Amino acid sequence: MEKSVPFTADDPGAISTAARLDQDPEKNDIAHFEPDGSSARDVPFQITPEMEKRVLRKLDKRLVVLVMVLYLLAYLDRSNIGNAKIAGMQKDLKLSSADYQWLLTIFYISYIVFEWFALMWKIVPPHIWAAICVVGWGIVATCQAATQTFSGMMAARFFLGFFEAGYGPGIPYLLSFFYLRHEIGFRIGIFLSAAPLATCFAGALAYGITSGNDTNRIANWRLLFLVEGLPCIVAGIVTFFVLPDSPEKASFLNEEEKMVARARGVRQVGDQEAHRVGHINFKDIGVALLDLKNYFTALMYFSCNVSFSSLPVFLPTILSEMGFTAIDAQGLSAPPYFISFLIVIGSCYIADRTQQRGITIMILSLIGAVGYILLAATSATGPRYTGVFLAAAGIFPCIGNILPWVLNNQGSDTKRGVGIAILNMVGQCGPLLGTRVYPAKDSPYYRLGMWVCAGFMLFNGVLAFGLRCLLQWENKKLDKKYGTVGRVDGNGKVADGVSGGGAAGVGDENDGPRFRYVL
């Protein structure tokens, strides 16, 4: 364990390499924590960058990889209905185009109604809540293979949305308990990159199942639901035993690493760090509900979700009606999503390093809009397939950057939870529109849907610009009140000087003298 002279509140630059584990306001000293949990008031404990990096590597390998894999499974089960449709489900269940659209819509109706489940991550121990959600949707997804009627599939899709609403929307909130604001965007990007990767994998998997398997005793589309549903049940059981509830309870961290994790939590939110799970501040709920910034990001999420929800479930159909066979359409739907997967991770990393999330979203929105304009305005196969690549490269990365922007710009855990709930309750209404703007009469080009999606991607860029201007204005007010804090770089260090200080017991990421909004 390394020991050195303790840092002071007047030296914010030291915050990146050391953190107060406990502080007595009267004595103004720092508690030193021994591996056995005892403390000595006169000895400081300093965190080095190497220690933090070691903790981050372990959290990334165990936590981020786990939630990403679970989201990949969730997105497979959500979006594979598009592959099942052209693999024979529509014919076997005698579905009309209107029936199919209702199967897409009913999922999002339950998903929206139960968006408040995002706050359950703060009330119920995360390993229990996650296990309930994952096992639940795994059972429902598997049961889709046994449905014989339209009404049976409608019921399955409703309960699939019910269980998935408790998982995906709350994971960015869960990650905020483990990562600092300049770190979380990249991790959310990795988590959300599972969506395009799942869609890519779904196309490849569907291609493997549906090509040359006409002799199966089980219909290909039923086999698709079984293959993608059963693993979720196993994954949910595993999650119960391996998902940590907090950094301090992570079994894969040793005692010194747990002290580092606890210190990072104090650096985030000050004295409230000990009450992060199992405690809600009801006053902050009211403040967050009246915060205009939450509605900017909610409308942005709505705009992106119009496209985010419709592209995966309609792309196989769109490609098949470009002239490709059903089997080739399954395979060709994969490459655009793999490119999108890479861009999600890259754009979130860049936004974290530069702390310029608004500009990143504006650029990505323009790319997505250009893709949809190509799909809407052209009829040739080459330009339209290029448009698919651009659309996917804009939509998924935009979502990946909107989610951390909500968490970056709320000044308490409760506010962050409410912000995520508002984001999803408003934003998930987008799929209700997105899944219904591709009427059968517009086949094979679906120009109405393409123009609608292009318009919403441009609107998303305008909203990002407006929110960035609002945040700049609010930062100037905070600078005037507390003094200039300076810009924080991608390593969490102050990059351009500090005049003004924080107060004891106030974390950098909760409302206080050091809190500034991420642009």
Tab-separated table of C-alpha atoms in Angstrom, residues 47-510:
chain	number	residue	atom	x	y	z
A	47	ILE	CA	-4.717	6.273	-4.636
A	48	THR	CA	-2.272	6.115	-7.513
A	49	PRO	CA	-3.308	6.033	-11.202
A	50	GLU	CA	-1.982	2.470	-11.417
A	51	MET	CA	-4.284	1.357	-8.601
A	52	GLU	CA	-7.308	2.933	-10.262
A	53	LYS	CA	-6.448	1.412	-13.613
A	54	ARG	CA	-6.208	-2.020	-12.032
A	55	VAL	CA	-9.666	-1.632	-10.483
A	56	LEU	CA	-11.086	-0.342	-13.774
A	57	ARG	CA	-9.673	-3.276	-15.716
A	58	LYS	CA	-11.301	-5.733	-13.334
A	59	LEU	CA	-14.646	-3.910	-13.442
A	60	ASP	CA	-14.529	-3.798	-17.239
A	61	LYS	CA	-13.767	-7.504	-17.555
A	62	ARG	CA	-16.383	-8.676	-15.097
A	63	LEU	CA	-19.148	-6.065	-14.997
A	64	VAL	CA	-19.188	-4.403	-18.422
A	65	VAL	CA	-18.701	-7.655	-20.336
A	66	LEU	CA	-21.505	-9.292	-18.325
A	67	VAL	CA	-24.094	-6.535	-18.881
A	68	MET	CA	-23.110	-6.314	-22.557
A	69	VAL	CA	-23.628	-10.048	-23.110
A	70	LEU	CA	-26.994	-9.917	-21.342
A	71	TYR	CA	-28.097	-6.955	-23.474
A	72	LEU	CA	-26.955	-8.777	-26.600
A	73	LEU	CA	-29.240	-11.683	-25.615
A	74	ALA	CA	-32.070	-9.265	-24.861
A	75	TYR	CA	-31.745	-7.513	-28.200
A	76	LEU	CA	-31.607	-10.827	-30.028
A	77	ASP	CA	-34.904	-11.843	-28.458
A	78	ARG	CA	-36.448	-8.457	-29.143
A	79	SER	CA	-35.490	-8.086	-32.796
A	80	ASN	CA	-35.436	-11.660	-34.099
A	81	ILE	CA	-39.109	-11.395	-34.979
A	82	GLY	CA	-38.002	-9.649	-38.196
A	83	ASN	CA	-35.933	-12.689	-39.157
A	84	ALA	CA	-38.687	-15.062	-38.033
A	85	LYS	CA	-41.186	-13.274	-40.260
A	86	ILE	CA	-39.359	-14.029	-43.498
A	87	ALA	CA	-38.404	-17.513	-42.217
A	88	GLY	CA	-42.033	-18.647	-42.277
A	89	MET	CA	-43.749	-17.237	-39.184
A	90	GLN	CA	-46.024	-14.914	-41.143
A	91	LYS	CA	-47.282	-17.782	-43.282
A	92	ASP	CA	-47.683	-20.312	-40.459
A	93	LEU	CA	-49.569	-17.934	-38.159
A	94	LYS	CA	-51.499	-16.392	-41.066
A	95	LEU	CA	-50.427	-12.862	-40.179
A	96	SER	CA	-51.430	-9.818	-42.190
A	97	SER	CA	-49.152	-6.788	-42.447
A	98	ALA	CA	-51.275	-5.066	-39.805
A	99	ASP	CA	-50.952	-8.086	-37.503
A	100	TYR	CA	-47.163	-8.006	-37.830
A	101	GLN	CA	-47.042	-4.302	-37.010
A	102	TRP	CA	-49.093	-4.981	-33.867
A	103	LEU	CA	-46.605	-7.636	-32.787
A	104	LEU	CA	-43.910	-4.967	-32.959
A	105	THR	CA	-46.027	-2.315	-31.251
A	106	ILE	CA	-47.277	-4.398	-28.294
A	107	PHE	CA	-43.705	-4.995	-27.161
A	108	TYR	CA	-43.094	-1.265	-26.843
A	109	ILE	CA	-46.425	-0.604	-25.148
A	110	SER	CA	-45.420	-2.806	-22.204
A	111	TYR	CA	-41.836	-1.512	-22.426
A	112	ILE	CA	-43.112	2.061	-21.952
A	113	VAL	CA	-45.659	1.268	-19.224
A	114	PHE	CA	-42.989	-0.382	-17.069
A	115	GLU	CA	-40.131	2.072	-17.701
A	116	TRP	CA	-40.256	3.113	-14.045
A	117	PHE	CA	-38.563	-0.230	-13.356
A	118	ALA	CA	-35.286	1.668	-13.956
A	119	LEU	CA	-35.482	2.920	-10.361
A	120	MET	CA	-35.644	-0.668	-9.066
A	121	TRP	CA	-31.863	-0.896	-9.501
A	122	LYS	CA	-31.584	1.550	-6.569
A	123	ILE	CA	-34.178	-0.250	-4.417
A	124	VAL	CA	-33.594	-3.986	-5.000
A	125	PRO	CA	-30.077	-5.518	-4.843
A	126	PRO	CA	-28.933	-5.450	-8.482
A	127	HIS	CA	-27.937	-9.144	-8.663
A	128	ILE	CA	-31.479	-10.163	-7.638
A	129	TRP	CA	-33.253	-7.695	-9.915
A	130	ALA	CA	-31.119	-8.559	-12.941
A	131	ALA	CA	-31.654	-12.305	-12.436
A	132	ILE	CA	-35.442	-11.856	-12.280
A	133	CYS	CA	-35.468	-9.826	-15.496
A	134	VAL	CA	-33.136	-12.091	-17.499
A	135	VAL	CA	-34.756	-15.396	-16.491
A	136	GLY	CA	-38.180	-13.829	-17.098
A	137	TRP	CA	-37.541	-12.715	-20.649
A	138	GLY	CA	-35.670	-15.950	-21.388
A	139	ILE	CA	-38.745	-18.013	-20.490
A	140	VAL	CA	-41.056	-15.763	-22.506
A	141	ALA	CA	-38.716	-15.676	-25.522
A	142	THR	CA	-38.535	-19.465	-25.534
A	143	CYS	CA	-42.314	-19.781	-25.272
A	144	GLN	CA	-42.664	-17.803	-28.532
A	145	ALA	CA	-41.584	-20.997	-30.306
A	146	ALA	CA	-44.732	-22.745	-29.067
A	147	THR	CA	-47.281	-20.132	-30.109
A	148	GLN	CA	-49.932	-21.201	-32.596
A	149	THR	CA	-51.999	-18.051	-33.013
A	150	PHE	CA	-51.689	-14.298	-33.423
A	151	SER	CA	-53.152	-13.711	-29.934
A	152	GLY	CA	-50.637	-16.092	-28.368
A	153	MET	CA	-47.735	-14.263	-29.998
A	154	MET	CA	-49.208	-10.925	-28.881
A	155	ALA	CA	-49.218	-12.129	-25.255
A	156	ALA	CA	-45.630	-13.359	-25.537
A	157	ARG	CA	-44.425	-10.071	-26.995
A	158	PHE	CA	-46.178	-8.104	-24.234
A	159	PHE	CA	-44.441	-10.021	-21.456
A	160	LEU	CA	-41.136	-9.886	-23.328
A	161	GLY	CA	-41.378	-6.087	-23.144
A	162	PHE	CA	-42.377	-6.300	-19.455
A	163	PHE	CA	-39.202	-8.128	-18.427
A	164	GLU	CA	-36.826	-6.310	-20.784
A	165	ALA	CA	-38.086	-2.944	-19.473
A	166	GLY	CA	-36.578	-3.864	-16.118
A	167	TYR	CA	-33.126	-4.516	-17.574
A	168	GLY	CA	-31.807	-2.449	-20.497
A	169	PRO	CA	-33.024	1.049	-19.493
A	170	GLY	CA	-31.538	0.714	-16.006
A	171	ILE	CA	-28.063	-0.575	-16.876
A	172	PRO	CA	-26.559	2.877	-17.614
A	173	TYR	CA	-27.864	3.917	-14.192
A	174	LEU	CA	-26.248	0.854	-12.595
A	175	LEU	CA	-22.935	1.638	-14.282
A	176	SER	CA	-23.018	5.145	-12.758
A	177	PHE	CA	-22.496	3.480	-9.362
A	178	PHE	CA	-19.169	2.060	-10.562
A	179	TYR	CA	-17.677	4.634	-12.981
A	180	LEU	CA	-16.847	8.334	-12.896
A	181	ARG	CA	-18.528	10.705	-15.341
A	182	HIS	CA	-15.483	10.922	-17.642
A	183	GLU	CA	-15.353	7.098	-17.763
A	184	ILE	CA	-18.988	6.069	-18.032
A	185	GLY	CA	-19.713	7.075	-21.632
A	186	PHE	CA	-17.234	4.598	-23.065
A	187	ARG	CA	-18.617	1.802	-20.861
A	188	ILE	CA	-22.190	2.624	-21.865
A	189	GLY	CA	-20.993	2.591	-25.461
A	190	ILE	CA	-19.606	-0.922	-24.997
A	191	PHE	CA	-22.871	-1.984	-23.338
A	192	LEU	CA	-25.069	-0.480	-26.038
A	193	SER	CA	-22.852	-1.735	-28.861
A	194	ALA	CA	-24.446	-5.090	-28.091
A	195	ALA	CA	-27.540	-3.850	-29.955
A	196	PRO	CA	-25.973	-3.570	-33.440
A	197	LEU	CA	-23.788	-6.594	-32.685
A	198	ALA	CA	-26.887	-8.599	-31.746
A	199	THR	CA	-28.647	-7.488	-34.906
A	200	CYS	CA	-25.570	-8.474	-36.907
A	201	PHE	CA	-25.426	-11.823	-35.133
A	202	ALA	CA	-29.176	-12.305	-35.554
A	203	GLY	CA	-28.834	-12.000	-39.307
A	204	ALA	CA	-25.942	-14.431	-39.425
A	205	LEU	CA	-27.657	-16.879	-37.059
A	206	ALA	CA	-30.921	-16.685	-38.949
A	207	TYR	CA	-29.004	-17.288	-42.166
A	208	GLY	CA	-27.420	-20.415	-40.668
A	209	ILE	CA	-30.722	-21.769	-39.370
A	210	THR	CA	-32.825	-21.001	-42.431
A	211	SER	CA	-30.401	-21.993	-45.170
A	212	GLY	CA	-30.647	-25.615	-46.231
A	213	ASN	CA	-32.768	-26.730	-43.286
A	214	ASP	CA	-36.106	-27.456	-44.907
A	215	THR	CA	-36.144	-31.020	-43.503
A	216	ASN	CA	-36.282	-29.880	-39.844
A	217	ARG	CA	-39.148	-31.374	-37.848
A	218	ILE	CA	-39.427	-27.996	-36.137
A	219	ALA	CA	-40.241	-24.991	-38.324
A	220	ASN	CA	-37.203	-22.802	-38.915
A	221	TRP	CA	-38.751	-19.757	-37.240
A	222	ARG	CA	-39.657	-21.780	-34.135
A	223	LEU	CA	-36.117	-23.152	-33.983
A	224	LEU	CA	-34.832	-19.577	-34.193
A	225	PHE	CA	-36.824	-18.586	-31.085
A	226	LEU	CA	-35.607	-21.677	-29.200
A	227	VAL	CA	-31.935	-21.197	-30.049
A	228	GLU	CA	-32.007	-17.538	-28.978
A	229	GLY	CA	-34.319	-17.897	-25.964
A	230	LEU	CA	-32.994	-20.848	-23.963
A	231	PRO	CA	-29.508	-19.396	-23.293
A	232	CYS	CA	-31.112	-16.434	-21.515
A	233	ILE	CA	-32.532	-18.664	-18.791
A	234	VAL	CA	-29.070	-20.050	-18.059
A	235	ALA	CA	-27.545	-16.561	-18.222
A	236	GLY	CA	-30.086	-15.234	-15.721
A	237	ILE	CA	-29.177	-17.908	-13.177
A	238	VAL	CA	-25.469	-17.175	-13.621
A	239	THR	CA	-26.141	-13.439	-13.205
A	240	PHE	CA	-27.581	-14.008	-9.724
A	241	PHE	CA	-24.199	-15.293	-8.551
A	242	VAL	CA	-21.740	-13.064	-10.419
A	243	LEU	CA	-23.249	-9.549	-10.728
A	244	PRO	CA	-21.900	-7.260	-7.959
A	245	ASP	CA	-24.327	-4.947	-6.173
A	246	SER	CA	-21.641	-2.295	-5.655
A	247	PRO	CA	-17.862	-1.942	-6.063
A	248	GLU	CA	-17.379	-2.668	-2.359
A	249	LYS	CA	-19.210	-5.985	-2.691
A	250	ALA	CA	-17.427	-7.164	-5.831
A	251	SER	CA	-15.946	-10.574	-5.011
A	252	PHE	CA	-13.316	-10.200	-7.733
A	253	LEU	CA	-11.704	-7.186	-5.995
A	254	ASN	CA	-9.234	-7.662	-3.160
A	255	GLU	CA	-9.395	-5.553	0.031
A	256	GLU	CA	-7.111	-2.795	-1.220
A	257	GLU	CA	-9.022	-2.581	-4.511
A	258	LYS	CA	-12.302	-2.314	-2.597
A	259	MET	CA	-10.860	0.631	-0.666
A	260	VAL	CA	-9.912	2.241	-3.970
A	261	ALA	CA	-13.445	1.638	-5.263
A	262	ARG	CA	-14.964	3.159	-2.133
A	263	ALA	CA	-12.717	6.199	-2.404
A	264	ARG	CA	-13.789	6.661	-6.013
A	265	GLY	CA	-17.397	6.619	-4.836
A	266	VAL	CA	-16.692	9.312	-2.251
A	267	ARG	CA	-14.994	11.354	-4.964
A	268	GLN	CA	-18.153	11.021	-7.040
A	269	VAL	CA	-20.880	11.879	-4.567
A	270	GLY	CA	-19.252	12.754	-1.233
A	271	ASP	CA	-20.782	11.590	2.032
A	272	GLN	CA	-23.843	10.136	0.291
A	273	GLU	CA	-21.713	7.356	-1.196
A	274	ALA	CA	-22.739	4.936	1.569
A	275	HIS	CA	-26.429	5.350	0.729
A	276	ARG	CA	-26.351	4.866	-3.033
A	277	VAL	CA	-28.358	1.612	-3.090
A	278	GLY	CA	-31.558	1.302	-1.068
A	279	HIS	CA	-32.057	5.061	-0.615
A	280	ILE	CA	-34.090	7.585	-2.653
A	281	ASN	CA	-34.222	11.352	-2.124
A	282	PHE	CA	-37.825	12.316	-2.874
A	283	LYS	CA	-37.016	16.026	-3.100
A	284	ASP	CA	-34.594	15.272	-5.929
A	285	ILE	CA	-37.358	13.385	-7.748
A	286	GLY	CA	-39.416	16.587	-7.919
A	287	VAL	CA	-36.431	18.671	-9.029
A	288	ALA	CA	-35.568	16.198	-11.792
A	289	LEU	CA	-39.166	16.068	-13.040
A	290	LEU	CA	-39.068	19.859	-13.549
A	291	ASP	CA	-35.618	19.914	-15.165
A	292	LEU	CA	-35.853	21.026	-18.797
A	293	LYS	CA	-32.607	19.203	-19.666
A	294	ASN	CA	-34.261	15.841	-19.050
A	295	TYR	CA	-36.911	16.599	-21.661
A	296	PHE	CA	-34.346	17.643	-24.254
A	297	THR	CA	-32.627	14.263	-23.965
A	298	ALA	CA	-35.983	12.448	-23.799
A	299	LEU	CA	-37.062	14.030	-27.114
A	300	MET	CA	-33.669	13.161	-28.593
A	301	TYR	CA	-34.143	9.565	-27.499
A	302	PHE	CA	-37.650	9.605	-29.011
A	303	SER	CA	-36.267	10.844	-32.321
A	304	CYS	CA	-33.550	8.188	-32.472
A	305	ASN	CA	-35.906	5.426	-31.375
A	306	VAL	CA	-38.190	6.011	-34.345
A	307	SER	CA	-35.318	4.656	-36.434
A	308	PHE	CA	-33.632	2.493	-33.781
A	309	SER	CA	-36.726	0.295	-33.417
A	310	SER	CA	-37.783	0.049	-37.030
A	311	LEU	CA	-34.545	-0.621	-38.914
A	312	PRO	CA	-33.661	-4.022	-37.356
A	313	VAL	CA	-37.155	-5.506	-37.717
A	314	PHE	CA	-37.786	-4.200	-41.239
A	315	LEU	CA	-34.297	-4.422	-42.779
A	316	PRO	CA	-34.561	-8.139	-43.757
A	317	THR	CA	-37.847	-7.340	-45.497
A	318	ILE	CA	-36.398	-4.223	-47.145
A	319	LEU	CA	-33.422	-6.187	-48.461
A	320	SER	CA	-35.555	-9.093	-49.680
A	321	GLU	CA	-37.691	-6.614	-51.614
A	322	MET	CA	-34.580	-5.067	-53.190
A	323	GLY	CA	-34.435	-8.302	-55.149
A	324	PHE	CA	-32.374	-10.513	-52.829
A	325	THR	CA	-33.623	-13.933	-51.784
A	326	ALA	CA	-34.862	-14.341	-48.218
A	327	ILE	CA	-31.702	-16.245	-47.298
A	328	ASP	CA	-29.371	-13.648	-48.860
A	329	ALA	CA	-31.340	-10.856	-47.161
A	330	GLN	CA	-30.618	-12.483	-43.770
A	331	GLY	CA	-26.886	-12.490	-44.496
A	332	LEU	CA	-26.707	-8.992	-46.028
A	333	SER	CA	-28.394	-7.443	-42.975
A	334	ALA	CA	-25.322	-8.246	-40.850
A	335	PRO	CA	-22.453	-6.055	-42.252
A	336	PRO	CA	-24.085	-2.625	-41.658
A	337	TYR	CA	-24.573	-3.494	-38.017
A	338	PHE	CA	-21.012	-4.651	-37.532
A	339	ILE	CA	-19.757	-1.275	-38.772
A	340	SER	CA	-22.247	0.395	-36.426
A	341	PHE	CA	-20.952	-1.720	-33.532
A	342	LEU	CA	-17.443	-0.346	-34.071
A	343	ILE	CA	-18.639	3.253	-34.412
A	344	VAL	CA	-20.679	3.079	-31.192
A	345	ILE	CA	-17.572	2.179	-29.186
A	346	GLY	CA	-15.321	4.638	-31.042
A	347	SER	CA	-17.668	7.624	-30.802
A	348	CYS	CA	-18.379	7.086	-27.093
A	349	TYR	CA	-14.642	6.855	-26.409
A	350	ILE	CA	-13.964	10.095	-28.295
A	351	ALA	CA	-16.825	11.890	-26.514
A	352	ASP	CA	-15.452	10.786	-23.140
A	353	ARG	CA	-11.930	11.945	-23.958
A	354	THR	CA	-13.038	15.318	-25.318
A	355	GLN	CA	-16.070	15.774	-23.023
A	356	GLN	CA	-17.915	17.066	-26.110
A	357	ARG	CA	-20.932	14.803	-26.333
A	358	GLY	CA	-23.261	17.291	-27.996
A	359	ILE	CA	-21.002	17.843	-31.010
A	360	THR	CA	-20.545	14.073	-31.351
A	361	ILE	CA	-24.314	13.543	-31.432
A	362	MET	CA	-24.802	16.315	-34.002
A	363	ILE	CA	-22.286	14.738	-36.392
A	364	LEU	CA	-23.769	11.254	-35.967
A	365	SER	CA	-27.308	12.580	-36.502
A	366	LEU	CA	-26.245	14.104	-39.823
A	367	ILE	CA	-24.678	10.793	-40.931
A	368	GLY	CA	-27.863	8.899	-40.074
A	369	ALA	CA	-30.032	11.457	-41.863
A	370	VAL	CA	-27.939	11.193	-45.042
A	371	GLY	CA	-28.370	7.418	-44.951
A	372	TYR	CA	-32.139	7.660	-44.747
A	373	ILE	CA	-32.268	10.309	-47.476
A	374	LEU	CA	-30.421	7.885	-49.767
A	375	LEU	CA	-32.924	5.153	-48.909
A	376	ALA	CA	-35.856	7.498	-49.526
A	377	ALA	CA	-34.661	9.251	-52.679
A	378	THR	CA	-33.037	6.446	-54.687
A	379	SER	CA	-34.238	3.194	-56.236
A	380	ALA	CA	-30.973	1.546	-57.277
A	381	THR	CA	-29.769	-1.285	-55.060
A	382	GLY	CA	-26.192	0.015	-54.581
A	383	PRO	CA	-27.040	3.490	-53.248
A	384	ARG	CA	-29.828	2.100	-51.073
A	385	TYR	CA	-27.559	-0.496	-49.504
A	386	THR	CA	-25.001	2.285	-48.879
A	387	GLY	CA	-27.807	4.205	-47.197
A	388	VAL	CA	-28.379	1.266	-44.861
A	389	PHE	CA	-24.736	1.461	-43.747
A	390	LEU	CA	-24.944	5.223	-43.106
A	391	ALA	CA	-28.295	4.962	-41.294
A	392	ALA	CA	-27.002	2.248	-38.972
A	393	ALA	CA	-23.758	4.211	-38.431
A	394	GLY	CA	-25.785	7.183	-37.202
A	395	ILE	CA	-28.630	5.674	-35.197
A	396	PHE	CA	-26.929	3.297	-32.784
A	397	PRO	CA	-23.986	5.594	-31.901
A	398	CYS	CA	-26.424	8.467	-31.241
A	399	ILE	CA	-28.269	6.340	-28.693
A	400	GLY	CA	-24.939	5.323	-27.174
A	401	ASN	CA	-24.042	8.982	-26.552
A	402	ILE	CA	-27.450	10.230	-25.411
A	403	LEU	CA	-27.623	7.810	-22.472
A	404	PRO	CA	-24.401	8.956	-20.754
A	405	TRP	CA	-25.304	12.595	-21.445
A	406	VAL	CA	-28.317	12.178	-19.135
A	407	LEU	CA	-26.130	10.714	-16.378
A	408	ASN	CA	-23.403	13.327	-16.881
A	409	ASN	CA	-25.778	16.224	-16.292
A	410	GLN	CA	-27.785	15.281	-13.206
A	411	GLY	CA	-26.363	16.183	-9.817
A	412	SER	CA	-27.374	13.218	-7.624
A	413	ASP	CA	-28.038	9.496	-7.886
A	414	THR	CA	-31.781	10.004	-7.485
A	415	LYS	CA	-31.798	12.697	-10.185
A	416	ARG	CA	-29.848	10.411	-12.480
A	417	GLY	CA	-32.374	7.623	-11.913
A	418	VAL	CA	-35.326	9.929	-12.610
A	419	GLY	CA	-33.548	11.298	-15.679
A	420	ILE	CA	-33.150	7.777	-17.060
A	421	ALA	CA	-36.826	7.025	-16.292
A	422	ILE	CA	-38.023	10.191	-18.091
A	423	LEU	CA	-35.692	9.458	-20.987
A	424	ASN	CA	-37.210	6.033	-21.461
A	425	MET	CA	-40.854	6.865	-20.778
A	426	VAL	CA	-40.816	9.594	-23.435
A	427	GLY	CA	-38.159	8.115	-25.692
A	428	GLN	CA	-39.634	4.645	-25.929
A	429	CYS	CA	-42.785	6.140	-27.461
A	430	GLY	CA	-40.647	6.571	-30.589
A	431	PRO	CA	-40.954	2.884	-31.529
A	432	LEU	CA	-44.760	3.209	-31.510
A	433	LEU	CA	-44.326	5.514	-34.495
A	434	GLY	CA	-41.249	3.827	-35.940
A	435	THR	CA	-42.860	0.402	-36.215
A	436	ARG	CA	-45.874	1.816	-38.055
A	437	VAL	CA	-44.326	4.007	-40.769
A	438	TYR	CA	-43.587	1.121	-43.122
A	439	PRO	CA	-47.063	0.277	-44.521
A	440	ALA	CA	-47.259	-2.612	-46.982
A	441	LYS	CA	-48.595	-0.288	-49.688
A	442	ASP	CA	-45.213	1.510	-49.713
A	443	SER	CA	-43.348	-1.667	-50.656
A	444	PRO	CA	-40.695	-2.104	-51.978
A	445	TYR	CA	-39.120	1.305	-51.243
A	446	TYR	CA	-40.988	2.369	-48.073
A	447	ARG	CA	-40.324	5.987	-48.875
A	448	LEU	CA	-42.673	7.342	-46.181
A	449	GLY	CA	-40.789	5.513	-43.438
A	450	MET	CA	-37.419	6.580	-44.802
A	451	TRP	CA	-38.355	10.267	-44.988
A	452	VAL	CA	-39.866	10.182	-41.490
A	453	CYS	CA	-36.686	8.647	-40.071
A	454	ALA	CA	-34.490	11.156	-41.951
A	455	GLY	CA	-36.519	14.015	-40.511
A	456	PHE	CA	-36.229	12.737	-36.966
A	457	MET	CA	-32.478	12.253	-37.252
A	458	LEU	CA	-32.121	15.898	-38.347
A	459	PHE	CA	-34.429	16.949	-35.505
A	460	ASN	CA	-32.196	15.004	-33.114
A	461	GLY	CA	-29.186	17.043	-34.230
A	462	VAL	CA	-31.090	20.307	-33.684
A	463	LEU	CA	-32.072	19.208	-30.170
A	464	ALA	CA	-28.448	18.319	-29.375
A	465	PHE	CA	-27.363	21.801	-30.474
A	466	GLY	CA	-30.085	23.430	-28.350
A	467	LEU	CA	-29.200	21.389	-25.253
A	468	ARG	CA	-25.512	22.172	-25.640
A	469	CYS	CA	-26.287	25.901	-25.735
A	470	LEU	CA	-28.442	25.556	-22.594
A	471	LEU	CA	-25.666	23.697	-20.761
A	472	GLN	CA	-23.091	26.334	-21.729
A	473	TRP	CA	-25.384	29.036	-20.299
A	474	GLU	CA	-25.898	27.118	-17.035
A	475	ASN	CA	-22.156	26.492	-16.678
A	476	LYS	CA	-21.518	30.230	-16.963
A	477	LYS	CA	-24.009	30.853	-14.150
A	478	LEU	CA	-22.248	28.276	-11.953
A	479	ASP	CA	-18.850	29.812	-12.752
A	480	LYS	CA	-20.174	33.213	-11.740
A	481	LYS	CA	-21.507	31.803	-8.467
A	482	TYR	CA	-18.605	29.555	-7.430
A	483	GLY	CA	-15.656	30.584	-9.577
A	484	THR	CA	-14.198	28.888	-12.631
A	485	VAL	CA	-13.603	25.204	-12.023
A	486	GLY	CA	-11.990	24.423	-15.357
A	487	ARG	CA	-12.519	21.805	-17.994
A	488	VAL	CA	-12.033	18.162	-17.009
A	489	ASP	CA	-10.153	16.084	-19.553
A	490	GLY	CA	-10.621	12.441	-20.494
A	491	ASN	CA	-8.488	11.313	-17.537
A	492	GLY	CA	-10.593	13.174	-15.001
A	493	LYS	CA	-7.922	15.847	-14.490
A	494	VAL	CA	-8.523	19.579	-14.641
A	495	ALA	CA	-7.036	20.665	-17.946
A	496	ASP	CA	-7.110	24.460	-17.854
A	497	GLY	CA	-6.730	25.720	-14.329
A	498	VAL	CA	-8.914	26.189	-11.281
A	499	SER	CA	-10.029	29.240	-9.350
A	500	GLY	CA	-12.547	28.193	-6.770
A	501	GLY	CA	-12.809	25.177	-4.553
A	502	GLY	CA	-15.119	22.488	-3.366
A	503	ALA	CA	-16.432	21.828	0.121
A	504	ALA	CA	-15.648	18.882	2.349
A	505	GLY	CA	-18.012	15.972	1.861
A	506	VAL	CA	-19.237	17.188	-1.542
A	507	GLY	CA	-18.430	14.904	-4.464
A	508	ASP	CA	-17.421	16.188	-7.864
A	509	GLU	CA	-20.437	14.586	-9.530
A	510	ASN	CA	-23.168	15.758	-7.173
